[in-house]
């Protein structure tokens, strides 16, 4: 980014709690990320207990595919991801947005298959996390497919990061949380992005996405950053966003050579 463009990006992130970042994965590299992503989805790269259905609070029948597939820590399950360009570029952007002490806290994949039509509920990420004395955090949401209104692009509420956290309640399965909000909320804004582009949001910004009602897939890769000292404090409190010994048990033995 040029200095002038970055200045506008930082201003928007500070004022609104979110900002488009433009292209973070080149067209030439997109195919590489999609192959790894699909290997994780198919089980070719085993994810063990890092995989869950974010839409499991919606009634579903035995044998039916997941409503919203979430895989935590893809970079731990498949370490070569860390050597590809996105992690370097995303870290640079995170440090520009929240400070030079930013480090990767965790990453995850969220996938919406064709015609699953299950929305991700409105929530604020910080409502999931342990309370930190320094609450700086940024999630960089990267589209591996064009993301629009019909397949589940992100929606944000402008300025919501500057307000107190809203009361959150468990979804009916008790595994996820949601809060009261809607697309009619003042400041609610959809942010369509093209494949390879990203949008950044604060840990306290209200957000959600519609379900995928299209014939295509919607693959998203999310990288979350916070100050290194706060990551250390999280880990001391036992909060590692699902990273534990099981990762080493399910990691592919040939991953480093892929």
Short mmCIF file of N, CA, C and O in Angstrom, two decimals, residues 95-159:
data_model
loop_
_atom_site.label_atom_id
_atom_site.label_comp_id
_atom_site.label_asym_id
_atom_site.label_seq_id
_atom_site.Cartn_x
_atom_site.Cartn_y
_atom_site.Cartn_z
N UNK A 95 0.35 -5.52 11.79
CA UNK A 95 1.22 -4.61 12.55
C UNK A 95 0.96 -3.16 12.18
O UNK A 95 1.07 -2.27 13.04
N UNK A 96 0.60 -2.91 10.95
CA UNK A 96 0.24 -1.54 10.56
C UNK A 96 -1.07 -1.11 11.20
O UNK A 96 -1.26 0.06 11.54
N UNK A 97 -1.99 -2.06 11.40
CA UNK A 97 -3.32 -1.72 11.91
C UNK A 97 -3.38 -1.64 13.44
O UNK A 97 -4.07 -0.78 13.99
N UNK A 98 -2.66 -2.55 14.14
CA UNK A 98 -2.80 -2.54 15.61
C UNK A 98 -1.48 -2.35 16.35
O UNK A 98 -1.47 -2.21 17.57
N UNK A 99 -0.34 -2.32 15.63
CA UNK A 99 0.92 -2.05 16.30
C UNK A 99 2.01 -3.05 15.94
O UNK A 99 1.74 -4.19 15.52
N UNK A 100 3.26 -2.63 16.12
CA UNK A 100 4.42 -3.42 15.72
C UNK A 100 4.60 -4.68 16.57
O UNK A 100 5.40 -5.55 16.21
N UNK A 101 3.88 -4.78 17.69
CA UNK A 101 4.02 -5.96 18.55
C UNK A 101 3.02 -7.06 18.20
O UNK A 101 2.92 -8.07 18.90
N UNK A 102 2.27 -6.90 17.11
CA UNK A 102 1.28 -7.91 16.72
C UNK A 102 1.97 -9.19 16.26
O UNK A 102 2.99 -9.17 15.58
N UNK A 103 1.37 -10.33 16.65
CA UNK A 103 1.80 -11.65 16.21
C UNK A 103 0.56 -12.49 15.93
O UNK A 103 -0.54 -12.17 16.38
N UNK A 104 0.75 -13.57 15.19
CA UNK A 104 -0.36 -14.47 14.89
C UNK A 104 -0.82 -15.16 16.17
O UNK A 104 -0.04 -15.83 16.84
N UNK A 105 -2.10 -15.00 16.50
CA UNK A 105 -2.69 -15.66 17.67
C UNK A 105 -3.25 -17.03 17.28
O UNK A 105 -3.01 -18.02 17.95
N UNK A 106 -3.99 -17.07 16.17
CA UNK A 106 -4.51 -18.33 15.64
C UNK A 106 -5.03 -18.09 14.23
O UNK A 106 -5.22 -16.96 13.81
N UNK A 107 -5.26 -19.17 13.51
CA UNK A 107 -5.89 -19.07 12.20
C UNK A 107 -6.99 -20.12 12.11
O UNK A 107 -7.07 -21.05 12.93
N UNK A 108 -7.88 -19.98 11.11
CA UNK A 108 -8.97 -20.93 10.94
C UNK A 108 -9.52 -20.84 9.52
O UNK A 108 -9.35 -19.83 8.82
N UNK A 109 -10.19 -21.91 9.13
CA UNK A 109 -10.93 -21.96 7.87
C UNK A 109 -12.41 -22.00 8.20
O UNK A 109 -12.82 -22.69 9.13
N UNK A 110 -13.21 -21.24 7.45
CA UNK A 110 -14.66 -21.35 7.57
C UNK A 110 -15.22 -21.51 6.16
O UNK A 110 -15.01 -20.66 5.29
N UNK A 111 -15.93 -22.62 5.94
CA UNK A 111 -16.38 -23.00 4.61
C UNK A 111 -17.90 -23.12 4.58
O UNK A 111 -18.50 -23.73 5.46
N UNK A 112 -18.51 -22.53 3.56
CA UNK A 112 -19.95 -22.66 3.34
C UNK A 112 -20.17 -23.35 1.99
O UNK A 112 -19.87 -22.78 0.94
N UNK A 113 -20.66 -24.57 2.06
CA UNK A 113 -20.88 -25.36 0.85
C UNK A 113 -22.09 -24.84 0.08
O UNK A 113 -22.93 -24.11 0.62
N UNK A 114 -22.21 -25.18 -1.19
CA UNK A 114 -23.36 -24.73 -1.98
C UNK A 114 -24.68 -25.13 -1.34
O UNK A 114 -24.85 -26.23 -0.83
N UNK A 115 -25.61 -24.19 -1.35
CA UNK A 115 -27.00 -24.42 -0.93
C UNK A 115 -27.14 -24.89 0.52
O UNK A 115 -28.14 -25.51 0.87
N UNK A 116 -26.16 -24.57 1.37
CA UNK A 116 -26.31 -24.89 2.79
C UNK A 116 -27.20 -23.84 3.47
O UNK A 116 -27.92 -24.17 4.41
N UNK A 117 -27.15 -22.61 3.00
CA UNK A 117 -28.10 -21.56 3.39
C UNK A 117 -28.21 -21.35 4.89
O UNK A 117 -29.27 -20.99 5.40
N UNK A 118 -27.11 -21.56 5.62
CA UNK A 118 -27.11 -21.35 7.07
C UNK A 118 -26.26 -20.12 7.39
O UNK A 118 -25.08 -20.06 7.03
N UNK A 119 -26.85 -19.16 8.06
CA UNK A 119 -26.13 -17.93 8.41
C UNK A 119 -25.21 -18.16 9.60
O UNK A 119 -25.49 -18.98 10.48
N UNK A 120 -24.10 -17.43 9.63
CA UNK A 120 -23.26 -17.34 10.83
C UNK A 120 -23.87 -16.25 11.70
O UNK A 120 -24.01 -15.12 11.25
N UNK A 121 -24.25 -16.55 12.95
CA UNK A 121 -24.98 -15.56 13.75
C UNK A 121 -24.17 -14.30 14.03
O UNK A 121 -22.93 -14.32 14.04
N UNK A 122 -24.87 -13.21 14.27
CA UNK A 122 -24.23 -11.97 14.69
C UNK A 122 -23.49 -12.22 16.01
O UNK A 122 -24.03 -12.83 16.94
N UNK A 123 -22.27 -11.70 16.08
CA UNK A 123 -21.49 -11.85 17.32
C UNK A 123 -20.29 -10.90 17.26
O UNK A 123 -20.00 -10.28 16.23
N UNK A 124 -19.59 -10.81 18.38
CA UNK A 124 -18.31 -10.12 18.48
C UNK A 124 -17.28 -11.14 18.93
O UNK A 124 -17.50 -11.87 19.91
N UNK A 125 -16.16 -11.22 18.23
CA UNK A 125 -15.17 -12.24 18.54
C UNK A 125 -14.70 -12.19 19.99
O UNK A 125 -14.48 -13.23 20.62
N UNK A 126 -14.56 -10.99 20.52
CA UNK A 126 -14.06 -10.85 21.89
C UNK A 126 -14.95 -11.51 22.92
O UNK A 126 -14.49 -11.84 24.01
N UNK A 127 -16.22 -11.73 22.57
CA UNK A 127 -17.12 -12.40 23.51
C UNK A 127 -16.74 -13.87 23.70
O UNK A 127 -17.15 -14.49 24.68
N UNK A 128 -15.96 -14.43 22.78
CA UNK A 128 -15.46 -15.80 22.91
C UNK A 128 -14.19 -15.87 23.76
O UNK A 128 -13.83 -16.94 24.25
N UNK A 129 -13.47 -14.75 23.87
CA UNK A 129 -12.11 -14.78 24.38
C UNK A 129 -12.04 -14.45 25.85
O UNK A 129 -12.95 -13.82 26.41
N UNK A 130 -10.91 -14.83 26.49
CA UNK A 130 -10.65 -14.39 27.87
C UNK A 130 -10.38 -12.90 27.85
O UNK A 130 -9.88 -12.36 26.85
N UNK A 131 -10.72 -12.22 28.93
CA UNK A 131 -10.55 -10.76 28.99
C UNK A 131 -9.07 -10.42 29.08
O UNK A 131 -8.32 -11.04 29.85
N UNK A 132 -8.65 -9.44 28.30
CA UNK A 132 -7.25 -9.03 28.24
C UNK A 132 -7.10 -7.57 28.65
O UNK A 132 -7.96 -6.74 28.31
N UNK A 133 -6.03 -7.21 29.36
CA UNK A 133 -5.81 -5.80 29.68
C UNK A 133 -5.54 -4.94 28.44
O UNK A 133 -5.83 -3.75 28.43
N UNK A 134 -5.00 -5.55 27.40
CA UNK A 134 -4.78 -4.88 26.12
C UNK A 134 -5.66 -5.59 25.11
O UNK A 134 -5.41 -6.75 24.74
N UNK A 135 -6.71 -4.94 24.63
CA UNK A 135 -7.72 -5.60 23.80
C UNK A 135 -7.49 -5.40 22.31
O UNK A 135 -8.36 -5.75 21.51
N UNK A 136 -6.35 -4.90 21.93
CA UNK A 136 -6.06 -4.76 20.50
C UNK A 136 -6.08 -6.14 19.84
O UNK A 136 -5.46 -7.09 20.33
N UNK A 137 -6.81 -6.24 18.75
CA UNK A 137 -6.85 -7.49 17.98
C UNK A 137 -7.41 -7.18 16.60
O UNK A 137 -8.25 -6.29 16.44
N UNK A 138 -6.94 -7.92 15.63
CA UNK A 138 -7.47 -7.76 14.28
C UNK A 138 -7.57 -9.13 13.62
O UNK A 138 -6.65 -9.96 13.73
N UNK A 139 -8.70 -9.38 12.99
CA UNK A 139 -8.89 -10.58 12.18
C UNK A 139 -8.83 -10.19 10.71
O UNK A 139 -9.51 -9.24 10.29
N UNK A 140 -8.03 -10.91 9.96
CA UNK A 140 -7.92 -10.67 8.52
C UNK A 140 -8.63 -11.81 7.82
O UNK A 140 -8.19 -12.96 7.83
N UNK A 141 -9.79 -11.48 7.23
CA UNK A 141 -10.70 -12.44 6.62
C UNK A 141 -10.41 -12.47 5.13
O UNK A 141 -10.64 -11.49 4.42
N UNK A 142 -9.90 -13.60 4.65
CA UNK A 142 -9.43 -13.71 3.27
C UNK A 142 -10.37 -14.59 2.46
O UNK A 142 -10.68 -15.72 2.86
N UNK A 143 -10.83 -14.10 1.34
CA UNK A 143 -11.72 -14.85 0.45
C UNK A 143 -10.91 -15.67 -0.54
O UNK A 143 -10.05 -15.13 -1.24
N UNK A 144 -11.17 -16.99 -0.59
CA UNK A 144 -10.56 -17.82 -1.63
C UNK A 144 -11.50 -18.01 -2.81
O UNK A 144 -11.11 -18.58 -3.84
N UNK A 145 -12.74 -17.56 -2.65
CA UNK A 145 -13.73 -17.48 -3.74
C UNK A 145 -14.36 -16.10 -3.66
O UNK A 145 -14.36 -15.47 -2.59
N UNK A 146 -14.89 -15.60 -4.76
CA UNK A 146 -15.64 -14.35 -4.69
C UNK A 146 -16.70 -14.49 -3.60
O UNK A 146 -17.45 -15.47 -3.57
N UNK A 147 -16.78 -13.53 -2.71
CA UNK A 147 -17.76 -13.56 -1.63
C UNK A 147 -18.73 -12.40 -1.82
O UNK A 147 -18.32 -11.23 -1.89
N UNK A 148 -20.03 -12.72 -1.92
CA UNK A 148 -21.04 -11.70 -2.14
C UNK A 148 -22.23 -11.94 -1.23
O UNK A 148 -22.19 -12.81 -0.35
N UNK A 149 -23.28 -11.18 -1.43
CA UNK A 149 -24.45 -11.28 -0.56
C UNK A 149 -25.06 -12.68 -0.58
O UNK A 149 -25.55 -13.18 0.44
N UNK A 150 -25.04 -13.33 -1.74
CA UNK A 150 -25.75 -14.60 -1.88
C UNK A 150 -24.98 -15.80 -1.35
O UNK A 150 -25.59 -16.83 -1.04
N UNK A 151 -23.65 -15.70 -1.26
CA UNK A 151 -22.91 -16.87 -0.76
C UNK A 151 -22.26 -16.64 0.60
O UNK A 151 -21.60 -17.53 1.12
N UNK A 152 -22.44 -15.45 1.19
CA UNK A 152 -21.97 -15.27 2.55
C UNK A 152 -20.80 -14.33 2.75
O UNK A 152 -19.89 -14.63 3.53
N UNK A 153 -20.81 -13.17 2.08
CA UNK A 153 -19.79 -12.16 2.39
C UNK A 153 -20.01 -11.63 3.81
O UNK A 153 -21.07 -11.80 4.40
N UNK A 154 -19.00 -10.99 4.34
CA UNK A 154 -19.10 -10.46 5.70
C UNK A 154 -19.96 -9.20 5.75
O UNK A 154 -19.97 -8.38 4.83
N UNK A 155 -20.70 -9.07 6.88
CA UNK A 155 -21.42 -7.86 7.24
C UNK A 155 -20.83 -7.34 8.55
O UNK A 155 -20.52 -8.13 9.45
N UNK A 156 -20.70 -6.02 8.66
CA UNK A 156 -20.20 -5.39 9.88
C UNK A 156 -21.12 -4.24 10.28
O UNK A 156 -21.82 -3.67 9.44
N UNK A 157 -21.09 -3.89 11.56
CA UNK A 157 -21.81 -2.71 12.03
C UNK A 157 -20.78 -1.63 12.33
O UNK A 157 -19.94 -1.78 13.24
N UNK A 158 -20.83 -0.57 11.55
CA UNK A 158 -19.87 0.52 11.69
C UNK A 158 -19.88 1.09 13.11
O UNK A 158 -20.95 1.38 13.67
N UNK A 159 -18.70 1.25 13.69
CA UNK A 159 -18.56 1.88 15.00
C UNK A 159 -18.88 0.99 16.18
O UNK A 159 -18.72 1.43 17.33
#
